[in-house]
Amino acid sequence: MTYISAQPVLTNDWDDICYPINPVWLTDLLPDYDIIATDRQQLIVGEPLGGRKTIFGIQSADYTIIPNIWIREVIDKVFGKNYTVQIKYTSTGEFSISIILSDGLSIGSESLQRSMIVTNSYNGKTPLTIQGQTFTAMASGGNKPGTSMYRAICQNGLMGWADSFGKLPDYQHWLEDKPKIKDKKQPVKSTQELRKIHHSRLTPELFQAQLFEMLAGQKKARPTLTATIYEHLQQRTMTKADEGMLKRLPIPVQLAKQAQERLRLEERILGASPSYWLMYNAVNHALFNARSSLTLNDRYKLDERVFHQLAASSFT
């Protein structure tokens, strides 16, 4: 089935995504019918501000919607008024929420702010994640989220893709052993697999208690491996041999063209020479601003692959 093309919309207002969202049971709509498809029992119906009621998806009976207001309440409890929010969302019911904090670091001449990135969806296409890790995996494994950075020049959040490795030699060793990806196709999880990594039967109280515990330790900044990689990418300028690199990255051709345009624009704005750092940001900007049939989950998966591929190239 072809997925609807969508372009992420940017907002700084929680209210744009904290609209009413509720299940509508098929048994209530069709009381005279026996519904055999057990994985299709409830419609996920939202009421976006100023819009019509929208059916975002059809889920199984044990699927629990995570309203964005639940996330907002926890964020407010953890960070109080000491944050700003930037949200990218689609008309198809997917959300990328960046919690931007006051502290940060410098990469070259740029100042970045520390942030937390939470994703959610009402269509089941993008799982609930904190810093790229699924909520269910973190809840069951006790993993702590990494950190991300917010880059104001292009209003994009950068995920801490290397943080889980801890030390630079461990990450470099993993990059060396990682099989080279020859094709540009991103493996796509089936709808059934996505439902498995999403959430089911969570009460508001249980969800918010677990999310609070995951985020409570994020108030204080700490050194991260990803920040070290950013600095390395910034110092690695592009040579003539690197000119065709964008074409070799695992992204669609049209997005590569948009990334090339963004790269040239940032070179002019910053008065800087092209670097691996600017290239990564150009791809990130294209991924999260372009109209595409890619879900937000797909875009983050591609962003992660691009980050690791550029990091691997920068160390050679």
XYZ file of C-alpha atoms in Angstrom, residues 13-14 16 25 32 48 79 86 108-109 144 169 171 188 218 227 231 274 288 299 313:
21
model
C 2.989 25.564 20.186
C 2.018 22.385 22.044
C -1.162 22.398 17.660
C -14.740 0.854 18.323
C -24.903 -6.072 13.676
C -6.989 18.676 14.826
C 11.694 20.731 33.100
C 9.915 22.861 18.607
C 33.389 25.440 15.361
C 31.857 28.921 15.312
C 18.743 5.644 29.790
C 37.503 3.526 20.257
C 32.512 3.382 18.147
C 11.103 -0.939 6.034
C 18.350 14.673 31.830
C 29.328 15.789 20.439
C 33.517 18.298 16.347
C 32.226 22.664 2.964
C 12.901 16.566 7.897
C 13.434 9.661 8.040
C 34.299 8.155 5.960
